[in-house]
Short mmCIF file of N, CA and C in Angstrom, two decimals:
data_model
loop_
_atom_site.label_atom_id
_atom_site.label_comp_id
_atom_site.label_asym_id
_atom_site.label_seq_id
_atom_site.Cartn_x
_atom_site.Cartn_y
_atom_site.Cartn_z
N UNK P 1 77.11 25.43 119.87
CA UNK P 1 76.23 24.74 118.70
C UNK P 1 76.92 24.85 117.90
N UNK P 2 77.79 26.06 117.52
CA UNK P 2 78.31 26.17 116.41
C UNK P 2 79.86 25.86 116.34
N UNK P 3 80.35 24.96 116.82
CA UNK P 3 81.44 24.01 116.84
C UNK P 3 81.76 22.95 116.23
N UNK P 4 79.59 22.66 116.96
CA UNK P 4 79.74 20.94 116.12
C UNK P 4 79.02 20.98 114.86
N UNK P 5 78.20 22.47 114.82
CA UNK P 5 78.39 22.36 113.32
C UNK P 5 79.85 22.60 112.53
N UNK P 6 80.19 23.31 113.04
CA UNK P 6 81.83 23.67 112.37
C UNK P 6 82.52 22.15 112.70
N UNK P 7 82.72 21.19 112.83
CA UNK P 7 82.96 19.96 113.22
C UNK P 7 82.29 19.43 112.56
N UNK P 8 81.67 19.04 111.96
CA UNK P 8 80.64 18.17 111.20
C UNK P 8 80.86 18.99 109.81
N UNK P 9 80.81 19.85 109.41
CA UNK P 9 81.21 20.38 108.04
C UNK P 9 82.46 20.33 107.42
N UNK P 10 83.63 20.30 108.52
CA UNK P 10 84.48 19.76 108.58
C UNK P 10 85.12 18.31 107.58
N UNK P 11 84.89 18.16 108.70
CA UNK P 11 84.18 15.61 108.64
C UNK P 11 83.39 15.58 107.64
N UNK P 12 82.77 16.32 106.64
CA UNK P 12 81.89 16.26 105.64
C UNK P 12 82.73 16.38 104.13
N UNK P 13 83.69 17.62 104.55
CA UNK P 13 84.89 17.59 103.84
C UNK P 13 85.78 17.13 103.62
N UNK P 14 86.32 16.58 104.79
CA UNK P 14 87.80 14.98 104.83
C UNK P 14 87.12 14.21 103.58
N UNK P 15 86.05 14.03 103.79
CA UNK P 15 85.17 12.83 103.40
C UNK P 15 85.29 12.86 101.67
N UNK P 16 85.12 13.95 100.84
CA UNK P 16 84.71 14.44 99.75
C UNK P 16 85.85 14.95 99.63
N UNK P 17 86.97 15.39 100.47
CA UNK P 17 88.29 15.35 100.26
C UNK P 17 89.67 13.88 99.69
N UNK P 18 88.61 13.24 100.25
CA UNK P 18 89.63 11.67 100.70
C UNK P 18 89.63 11.13 99.29
N UNK P 19 87.44 11.39 98.80
CA UNK P 19 87.14 10.27 97.61
C UNK P 19 87.62 10.88 96.26
N UNK P 20 88.50 12.13 96.59
CA UNK P 20 88.84 12.18 95.08
C UNK P 20 90.19 12.60 94.98
N UNK P 21 90.60 11.70 96.34
CA UNK P 21 92.19 11.66 96.12
C UNK P 21 92.10 10.01 95.78
N UNK P 22 91.42 9.11 96.47
CA UNK P 22 90.68 8.00 95.79
C UNK P 22 90.86 7.86 93.92
N UNK P 23 90.40 9.12 93.78
CA UNK P 23 89.42 9.28 92.13
C UNK P 23 90.93 9.57 91.56
N UNK P 24 91.96 10.11 92.25
CA UNK P 24 92.67 10.59 91.62
C UNK P 24 94.12 9.91 91.60
N UNK P 25 93.73 8.75 92.35
CA UNK P 25 95.15 7.40 92.11
C UNK P 25 94.33 6.51 91.17
N UNK P 26 93.29 6.27 90.62
CA UNK P 26 93.17 5.73 89.58
C UNK P 26 93.07 6.32 88.42
N UNK P 27 92.65 7.34 87.72
CA UNK P 27 93.61 8.14 87.19
C UNK P 27 94.56 8.13 87.39
N UNK P 28 95.70 7.95 87.53
CA UNK P 28 97.23 7.58 87.40
C UNK P 28 97.37 6.32 86.93
N UNK P 29 96.42 5.07 86.28
CA UNK P 29 96.72 4.55 85.62
C UNK P 29 96.05 4.38 84.39
N UNK P 30 95.51 5.76 84.39
CA UNK P 30 95.38 5.17 82.94
C UNK P 30 96.41 6.57 82.14
N UNK P 31 97.29 6.11 81.02
CA UNK P 31 98.44 5.74 80.56
C UNK P 31 99.20 5.46 81.18
N UNK P 32 99.41 5.32 82.11
CA UNK P 32 100.74 5.33 83.40
C UNK P 32 101.91 4.49 82.91
N UNK P 33 103.09 4.59 83.82
CA UNK P 33 104.01 3.85 83.16
C UNK P 33 104.74 3.33 84.68
N UNK P 34 104.66 2.31 84.42
CA UNK P 34 106.27 1.60 84.98
C UNK P 34 107.70 1.75 85.68
N UNK P 35 108.28 1.93 86.20
CA UNK P 35 109.43 2.43 86.48
C UNK P 35 110.41 1.31 86.40
N UNK P 36 110.95 0.78 86.34
CA UNK P 36 112.58 -0.59 86.46
C UNK P 36 113.65 0.05 86.60
N UNK P 37 114.24 0.63 87.46
CA UNK P 37 115.07 0.88 87.10
C UNK P 37 116.57 -0.44 86.82
N UNK P 38 117.40 0.23 86.03
CA UNK P 38 118.26 -0.73 85.68
C UNK P 38 120.05 -0.95 85.69
N UNK P 39 120.29 -1.31 85.77
CA UNK P 39 122.08 -0.26 85.63
C UNK P 39 122.34 -0.93 83.66
N UNK P 40 123.32 0.26 83.31
CA UNK P 40 123.26 -0.18 82.02
C UNK P 40 123.63 -1.47 81.71
N UNK P 41 124.24 -2.42 82.01
CA UNK P 41 123.91 -4.10 81.62
C UNK P 41 123.25 -5.29 81.57
N UNK P 42 121.79 -4.32 82.85
CA UNK P 42 120.88 -5.07 82.21
C UNK P 42 119.67 -5.24 81.58
N UNK P 43 119.19 -5.59 80.88
CA UNK P 43 118.42 -6.70 79.46
C UNK P 43 116.93 -5.55 79.57
N UNK P 44 116.30 -5.29 78.49
CA UNK P 44 114.44 -5.19 78.84
C UNK P 44 114.42 -3.49 78.99
N UNK P 45 113.08 -2.81 78.52
CA UNK P 45 113.16 -2.18 79.18
C UNK P 45 112.49 -1.15 80.75
N UNK P 46 112.92 0.15 80.89
CA UNK P 46 113.16 0.67 81.90
C UNK P 46 111.65 1.21 82.30
N UNK P 47 111.00 1.35 81.11
CA UNK P 47 109.37 1.85 81.29
C UNK P 47 108.54 0.95 80.64
N UNK P 48 107.88 0.51 81.00
CA UNK P 48 106.89 -0.04 80.24
C UNK P 48 105.03 0.27 80.74
N UNK P 49 104.64 0.65 80.03
CA UNK P 49 102.89 1.00 80.10
C UNK P 49 102.52 -0.27 81.15
N UNK P 50 101.79 0.36 82.32
CA UNK P 50 100.55 0.24 82.64
C UNK P 50 99.84 -1.07 82.54
N UNK P 51 99.54 -1.95 82.92
CA UNK P 51 98.83 -3.31 82.41
C UNK P 51 97.69 -2.68 81.50
N UNK P 52 96.84 -3.24 80.69
CA UNK P 52 95.54 -3.03 79.80
C UNK P 52 94.61 -3.48 80.81
N UNK P 53 94.47 -4.13 81.55
CA UNK P 53 93.36 -4.64 82.34
C UNK P 53 93.30 -3.52 82.86
N UNK P 54 94.05 -3.12 83.78
CA UNK P 54 93.84 -2.07 84.48
C UNK P 54 93.63 -0.74 84.41
N UNK P 55 93.72 -0.35 83.32
CA UNK P 55 93.59 0.91 82.71
C UNK P 55 91.92 0.84 82.24
N UNK P 56 92.13 -0.05 81.97
CA UNK P 56 90.62 -0.74 81.32
C UNK P 56 90.11 -0.80 81.88
N UNK P 57 89.86 -1.25 83.20
CA UNK P 57 89.80 -0.96 84.85
C UNK P 57 89.51 -0.11 85.66
N UNK P 58 90.19 1.29 85.20
CA UNK P 58 90.13 2.60 86.17
C UNK P 58 89.60 3.59 85.21
N UNK P 59 89.03 2.81 83.96
CA UNK P 59 89.04 3.58 83.18
C UNK P 59 86.68 3.63 83.57
N UNK P 60 87.02 2.40 83.69
CA UNK P 60 85.29 1.77 84.00
C UNK P 60 85.20 2.14 85.36
N UNK P 61 86.19 2.18 86.42
CA UNK P 61 85.47 2.89 87.58
C UNK P 61 85.42 4.27 87.80
N UNK P 62 86.22 5.29 87.65
CA UNK P 62 85.67 6.19 87.48
C UNK P 62 84.61 6.77 85.98
N UNK P 63 84.37 5.88 85.43
CA UNK P 63 82.84 5.66 84.48
C UNK P 63 81.69 5.61 85.69
N UNK P 64 81.79 4.49 86.50
CA UNK P 64 81.07 3.83 87.57
C UNK P 64 80.41 4.95 88.22
N UNK P 65 81.85 5.36 89.20
CA UNK P 65 81.83 6.18 90.35
C UNK P 65 82.50 7.83 90.44
N UNK P 66 82.24 8.55 88.78
CA UNK P 66 82.46 9.53 89.64
C UNK P 66 81.41 10.39 87.85
N UNK P 67 81.80 10.05 86.53
CA UNK P 67 81.06 9.90 85.94
C UNK P 67 79.81 9.73 85.66
N UNK P 68 79.22 9.09 86.35
CA UNK P 68 78.13 8.37 86.98
C UNK P 68 77.63 9.26 88.15
N UNK P 69 77.16 10.19 88.23
CA UNK P 69 77.32 11.04 89.70
C UNK P 69 76.82 9.85 90.88
N UNK P 70 78.36 10.11 91.54
CA UNK P 70 78.36 9.15 93.53
C UNK P 70 77.18 10.60 93.60
N UNK P 71 75.98 10.46 93.95
CA UNK P 71 74.95 10.77 94.92
C UNK P 71 75.14 10.46 95.70
N UNK P 72 75.43 9.69 96.56
CA UNK P 72 75.29 8.75 97.85
C UNK P 72 75.99 9.89 98.79
N UNK P 73 77.44 10.54 97.98
CA UNK P 73 78.03 11.62 98.28
C UNK P 73 78.07 12.53 98.96
N UNK P 74 76.22 12.91 98.37
CA UNK P 74 75.48 14.80 98.85
C UNK P 74 74.17 14.04 99.11
N UNK P 75 74.18 13.42 99.99
CA UNK P 75 72.54 13.57 100.94
C UNK P 75 71.59 14.32 101.34
N UNK P 76 70.73 15.09 100.54
CA UNK P 76 69.83 16.09 100.34
C UNK P 76 70.82 16.54 102.41
N UNK P 77 70.03 15.94 103.24
CA UNK P 77 69.56 16.34 105.32
C UNK P 77 71.05 16.95 105.32
N UNK P 78 72.17 16.14 104.76
CA UNK P 78 73.42 17.15 105.22
C UNK P 78 73.86 17.48 104.96
N UNK P 79 73.52 17.55 102.44
CA UNK P 79 74.48 18.72 102.64
C UNK P 79 73.56 20.20 102.23
N UNK P 80 72.41 20.11 102.34
CA UNK P 80 72.24 21.19 103.27
C UNK P 80 72.66 21.99 103.62
N UNK P 81 72.56 21.25 105.19
CA UNK P 81 73.52 21.96 106.33
C UNK P 81 74.33 23.22 105.56
N UNK P 82 75.21 22.37 104.75
CA UNK P 82 76.27 23.29 104.54
C UNK P 82 76.60 24.36 103.48
N UNK P 83 76.30 23.19 102.24
CA UNK P 83 75.59 24.49 100.94
C UNK P 83 74.75 24.03 100.35
N UNK P 84 74.26 24.70 99.16
CA UNK P 84 72.94 24.67 99.21
C UNK P 84 72.87 23.96 97.40
N UNK P 85 74.39 23.38 96.49
CA UNK P 85 74.29 23.58 95.26
C UNK P 85 73.98 22.11 95.34
N UNK P 86 73.41 21.33 96.80
CA UNK P 86 73.01 19.36 96.31
C UNK P 86 74.59 18.88 95.50
N UNK P 87 75.55 19.94 95.70
CA UNK P 87 76.46 19.07 94.86
C UNK P 87 76.97 19.20 93.43
N UNK P 88 76.22 20.55 92.91
CA UNK P 88 76.13 20.31 91.74
C UNK P 88 77.85 20.95 91.14
N UNK P 89 78.03 21.53 92.09
CA UNK P 89 78.75 22.58 91.53
C UNK P 89 80.24 21.63 91.41
N UNK P 90 80.09 21.60 92.77
CA UNK P 90 81.43 20.36 93.22
C UNK P 90 81.50 19.01 92.43
N UNK P 91 80.72 18.20 91.74
CA UNK P 91 80.79 17.21 91.45
C UNK P 91 81.67 17.76 90.01
N UNK P 92 80.41 18.77 89.48
CA UNK P 92 81.27 19.55 88.41
C UNK P 92 82.69 19.70 88.30
N UNK P 93 83.29 20.37 89.11
CA UNK P 93 84.51 20.69 89.23
C UNK P 93 85.48 19.40 89.53
N UNK P 94 85.00 18.39 90.22
CA UNK P 94 85.93 17.00 89.99
C UNK P 94 86.00 16.20 88.77
N UNK P 95 84.33 16.35 88.29
CA UNK P 95 84.69 16.25 86.87
C UNK P 95 86.26 16.64 86.01
N UNK P 96 85.55 17.93 85.81
CA UNK P 96 87.09 19.03 84.83
C UNK P 96 87.99 18.29 85.64
N UNK P 97 88.34 18.79 86.98
CA UNK P 97 89.43 17.91 86.96
C UNK P 97 89.84 16.61 86.26
N UNK P 98 89.65 15.82 86.26
CA UNK P 98 89.88 14.67 85.98
C UNK P 98 89.99 14.82 84.67
N UNK P 99 88.89 15.56 83.92
CA UNK P 99 89.05 15.35 82.25
C UNK P 99 89.85 16.06 81.78
N UNK P 100 90.87 16.80 82.30
CA UNK P 100 92.03 17.83 82.05
C UNK P 100 92.89 16.84 82.78
N UNK P 101 92.75 16.20 83.86
CA UNK P 101 94.01 15.43 84.02
C UNK P 101 93.85 13.97 82.46
N UNK P 102 93.01 13.57 82.40
CA UNK P 102 92.72 12.41 81.46
C UNK P 102 93.39 12.87 79.87
N UNK P 103 93.09 13.64 79.76
CA UNK P 103 93.23 14.43 78.63
C UNK P 103 94.82 15.08 78.28
N UNK P 104 94.71 15.63 79.03
CA UNK P 104 96.42 15.67 79.12
C UNK P 104 97.43 15.63 78.19
N UNK P 105 98.05 16.30 76.81
CA UNK P 105 99.25 15.94 75.84
C UNK P 105 99.90 14.95 76.93
N UNK P 106 101.11 15.03 77.63
CA UNK P 106 101.11 13.85 77.92
C UNK P 106 100.66 12.52 78.31
N UNK P 107 99.77 12.83 78.53
CA UNK P 107 99.60 11.67 78.72
C UNK P 107 98.64 10.91 77.83
N UNK P 108 98.14 12.01 77.15
CA UNK P 108 97.67 11.13 75.46
C UNK P 108 98.66 10.53 74.63
N UNK P 109 99.81 11.03 74.99
CA UNK P 109 101.37 10.78 73.94
C UNK P 109 101.91 9.46 74.19
N UNK P 110 101.41 9.13 76.11
CA UNK P 110 102.14 7.70 76.64
C UNK P 110 101.20 6.39 76.45
N UNK P 111 99.62 7.22 75.75
CA UNK P 111 98.46 5.87 75.68
C UNK P 111 99.36 5.76 73.61
N UNK P 112 99.40 6.93 72.74
CA UNK P 112 100.32 6.72 71.63
C UNK P 112 101.25 5.87 71.84
N UNK P 113 102.00 6.50 72.36
CA UNK P 113 103.11 5.71 72.53
C UNK P 113 103.16 4.04 72.43
N UNK P 114 102.21 3.90 73.64
CA UNK P 114 102.43 2.39 74.22
C UNK P 114 101.97 1.69 73.17
N UNK P 115 100.72 2.11 72.36
CA UNK P 115 100.10 1.16 71.30
C UNK P 115 101.35 1.31 70.42
N UNK P 116 102.44 2.29 70.41
CA UNK P 116 103.25 1.87 68.65
C UNK P 116 103.93 0.58 69.22
N UNK P 117 104.20 1.30 70.65
CA UNK P 117 105.39 0.00 70.61
C UNK P 117 105.45 -1.31 70.93
N UNK P 118 103.42 -1.29 71.74
CA UNK P 118 103.58 -2.67 72.20
C UNK P 118 102.20 -3.75 71.05
N UNK P 119 101.41 -2.94 70.08
CA UNK P 119 100.56 -3.14 69.59
C UNK P 119 99.03 -3.28 70.50
N UNK P 120 98.34 -4.10 69.64
CA UNK P 120 97.34 -4.31 70.46
C UNK P 120 97.40 -4.53 71.83
N UNK P 121 97.97 -5.18 72.58
CA UNK P 121 98.04 -5.99 73.76
C UNK P 121 98.06 -4.36 74.58
N UNK P 122 98.22 -3.34 73.91
CA UNK P 122 98.60 -2.33 74.55
C UNK P 122 97.02 -1.73 75.07
N UNK P 123 96.49 -0.41 76.08
CA UNK P 123 95.71 0.25 76.08
C UNK P 123 95.87 1.24 75.36
N UNK P 124 95.32 1.86 74.46
CA UNK P 124 95.83 3.17 73.79
C UNK P 124 95.03 4.21 73.22
N UNK P 125 95.28 5.04 72.59
CA UNK P 125 94.55 5.95 72.23
C UNK P 125 93.39 6.32 72.07
N UNK P 126 93.12 4.98 70.75
CA UNK P 126 91.99 5.20 70.10
C UNK P 126 90.61 4.67 71.08
N UNK P 127 91.60 3.07 71.94
CA UNK P 127 89.95 2.37 72.20
C UNK P 127 90.42 3.26 74.14
N UNK P 128 91.24 4.16 74.40
CA UNK P 128 90.65 5.33 75.24
C UNK P 128 90.02 5.81 75.49
N UNK P 129 89.56 6.60 74.09
CA UNK P 129 88.42 7.29 73.36
C UNK P 129 87.08 7.05 73.11
N UNK P 130 87.17 5.25 72.71
CA UNK P 130 86.17 4.95 72.52
C UNK P 130 85.32 4.67 74.25
N UNK P 131 86.44 4.26 74.72
CA UNK P 131 85.93 3.83 76.22
C UNK P 131 85.54 5.11 76.68
N UNK P 132 85.79 6.16 76.91
CA UNK P 132 85.20 7.44 77.19
C UNK P 132 84.12 8.10 76.76
N UNK P 133 84.16 8.10 75.21
CA UNK P 133 82.73 8.08 74.29
C UNK P 133 81.60 7.41 74.90
N UNK P 134 81.83 5.87 74.98
CA UNK P 134 80.59 5.27 75.41
C UNK P 134 80.39 5.38 76.96
N UNK P 135 80.75 6.50 78.00
CA UNK P 135 80.61 6.27 79.20
C UNK P 135 80.14 7.30 79.68
N UNK P 136 80.39 8.34 78.98
CA UNK P 136 79.94 9.72 79.22
C UNK P 136 78.56 9.91 78.52
N UNK P 137 78.42 9.84 76.99
CA UNK P 137 77.21 9.70 76.35
C UNK P 137 76.11 9.20 76.06
N UNK P 138 76.30 7.88 77.34
CA UNK P 138 75.71 6.74 77.35
C UNK P 138 74.34 6.56 76.63
N UNK P 139 73.58 7.71 77.26
CA UNK P 139 71.82 8.41 77.23
C UNK P 139 72.03 8.11 75.74
N UNK P 140 72.65 8.53 74.75
CA UNK P 140 72.70 8.64 73.58
C UNK P 140 71.87 6.90 72.86
N UNK P 141 72.83 6.27 73.19
CA UNK P 141 72.22 4.70 73.04
C UNK P 141 71.28 3.87 74.43
N UNK P 142 71.00 4.45 75.20
CA UNK P 142 69.98 3.82 76.83
C UNK P 142 68.87 4.64 76.42
N UNK P 143 68.61 5.79 75.88
CA UNK P 143 67.71 6.77 75.57
C UNK P 143 66.90 7.28 77.17
N UNK P 144 67.70 6.79 78.40
CA UNK P 144 67.59 7.30 79.33
C UNK P 144 67.90 8.78 79.68
N UNK P 145 66.98 9.43 80.15
CA UNK P 145 66.78 11.14 81.14
C UNK P 145 68.92 11.48 81.81
N UNK P 146 68.90 12.17 80.64
CA UNK P 146 70.71 12.41 81.17
C UNK P 146 70.19 13.90 82.57
N UNK P 147 70.59 13.77 83.54
CA UNK P 147 70.50 14.61 84.65
C UNK P 147 71.55 15.74 84.25
N UNK P 148 70.54 17.02 85.28
CA UNK P 148 72.41 18.07 85.12
C UNK P 148 73.32 17.45 84.88
N UNK P 149 73.73 16.73 86.08
CA UNK P 149 75.59 16.52 86.78
C UNK P 149 75.30 15.70 85.27
N UNK P 150 75.08 14.71 84.22
CA UNK P 150 75.64 14.52 82.50
C UNK P 150 75.31 15.54 82.04
N UNK P 151 74.91 16.26 82.81
CA UNK P 151 74.80 17.34 81.04
C UNK P 151 76.24 18.69 81.25
N UNK P 152 76.28 18.51 82.32
CA UNK P 152 77.56 18.92 82.96
C UNK P 152 78.38 18.51 82.44
N UNK P 153 79.04 17.14 83.19
CA UNK P 153 80.26 16.50 82.02
C UNK P 153 79.70 16.19 80.52
N UNK P 154 78.41 16.21 80.46
CA UNK P 154 78.72 16.34 78.66
C UNK P 154 79.28 17.49 78.47
N UNK P 155 79.09 18.75 78.76
CA UNK P 155 79.29 19.43 78.43
C UNK P 155 81.02 19.95 78.73
N UNK P 156 81.39 19.88 79.66
CA UNK P 156 83.08 19.29 80.22
C UNK P 156 83.96 18.73 79.12
N UNK P 157 83.54 17.53 78.62
CA UNK P 157 84.15 16.77 77.44
C UNK P 157 83.76 17.47 76.56
N UNK P 158 82.75 17.79 76.11
CA UNK P 158 83.53 18.23 74.49
C UNK P 158 84.14 19.47 74.45
N UNK P 159 84.26 20.38 75.95
CA UNK P 159 84.94 21.66 75.69
C UNK P 159 86.37 20.52 75.94
N UNK P 160 86.90 19.77 76.30
CA UNK P 160 88.04 19.14 76.29
C UNK P 160 88.15 18.57 74.72
N UNK P 161 87.14 17.93 74.58
CA UNK P 161 87.83 17.38 72.76
C UNK P 161 88.13 18.24 72.03
N UNK P 162 86.74 19.82 72.50
CA UNK P 162 87.12 20.60 71.52
C UNK P 162 88.35 21.44 71.42
N UNK P 163 88.58 21.72 72.97
CA UNK P 163 90.63 21.73 73.19
C UNK P 163 91.27 21.67 72.54
N UNK P 164 91.54 20.06 72.45
CA UNK P 164 92.74 19.38 72.23
C UNK P 164 92.27 19.23 70.28
N UNK P 165 91.43 20.24 69.98
CA UNK P 165 91.53 20.06 68.12
C UNK P 165 91.85 21.84 68.17
N UNK P 166 92.60 22.50 68.70
CA UNK P 166 92.68 23.88 68.29
C UNK P 166 94.21 23.84 68.52
N UNK P 167 95.01 24.76 67.46
CA UNK P 167 95.71 25.16 67.58
C UNK P 167 96.72 25.26 68.59
N UNK P 168 97.88 25.08 69.05
CA UNK P 168 98.60 25.67 70.31
C UNK P 168 98.23 24.84 71.08
N UNK P 169 97.02 24.15 71.14
CA UNK P 169 96.09 23.80 72.66
C UNK P 169 97.02 22.67 73.23
N UNK P 170 96.47 21.20 73.58
CA UNK P 170 96.77 20.73 74.21
C UNK P 170 97.18 19.36 73.29
N UNK P 171 96.60 19.56 72.37
CA UNK P 171 96.45 18.75 71.63
C UNK P 171 97.79 18.97 70.51
N UNK P 172 99.27 19.74 70.55
CA UNK P 172 99.52 20.14 70.01
C UNK P 172 101.60 18.93 70.64
N UNK P 173 101.88 18.64 69.54
CA UNK P 173 102.31 17.23 68.56
C UNK P 173 101.71 15.76 69.15
N UNK P 174 100.80 15.42 69.33
CA UNK P 174 100.10 14.45 68.90
C UNK P 174 99.09 13.57 67.73
#
C-alpha cells in the first residue's frame, strides 16, 4: 500500500514540476531576445527583442496563472495526503523564483536597451513595471479581499523592489 502512496506523490510532484517548467518558458519571453546568426556581409541586427505583444502576453499569463494563485493545482483532497501546507509555501517559492528571474539585472537591462533602440514599439522597462504593479497589487483598485497567497506574493514583490534600490544590488548599472 505504501508504494501506491509513494507513486501517487511522485506523480503529483511531477505535475507540479511540469507546471513550473511551463512558467519558466513563459518567463523567458519577458526581456527575451531573438538571435539571428549572420555573416559579416549580411545586413541587419543579429539580436532583436522578443515581439512586444508576446512579452505583454507573457506578463499577463504569469499574472493569471501564477500570481493569481492556481489553486486547482492544490486540491485539498490530494494535497492533504502529501503535505500540510495547502500549497502556500510551494506557491510562494514558485512566485519568488519567478520574480527573481523577471527582475534580474540582465533582463531589466534588456528591457531598457530594447526601448532605447526601438522606442515605444518595444516592450520597455517602464511598461513592465506598470504591468507587474497592476497585476500584483490589483486588490488596491478592486477592493477585493487579499488572500494569504496574494499577501505572500505582494510581500515578495515589495522585497524585490526594495532590493533593486539598494546600492550594489541587482540594480547596479541600471
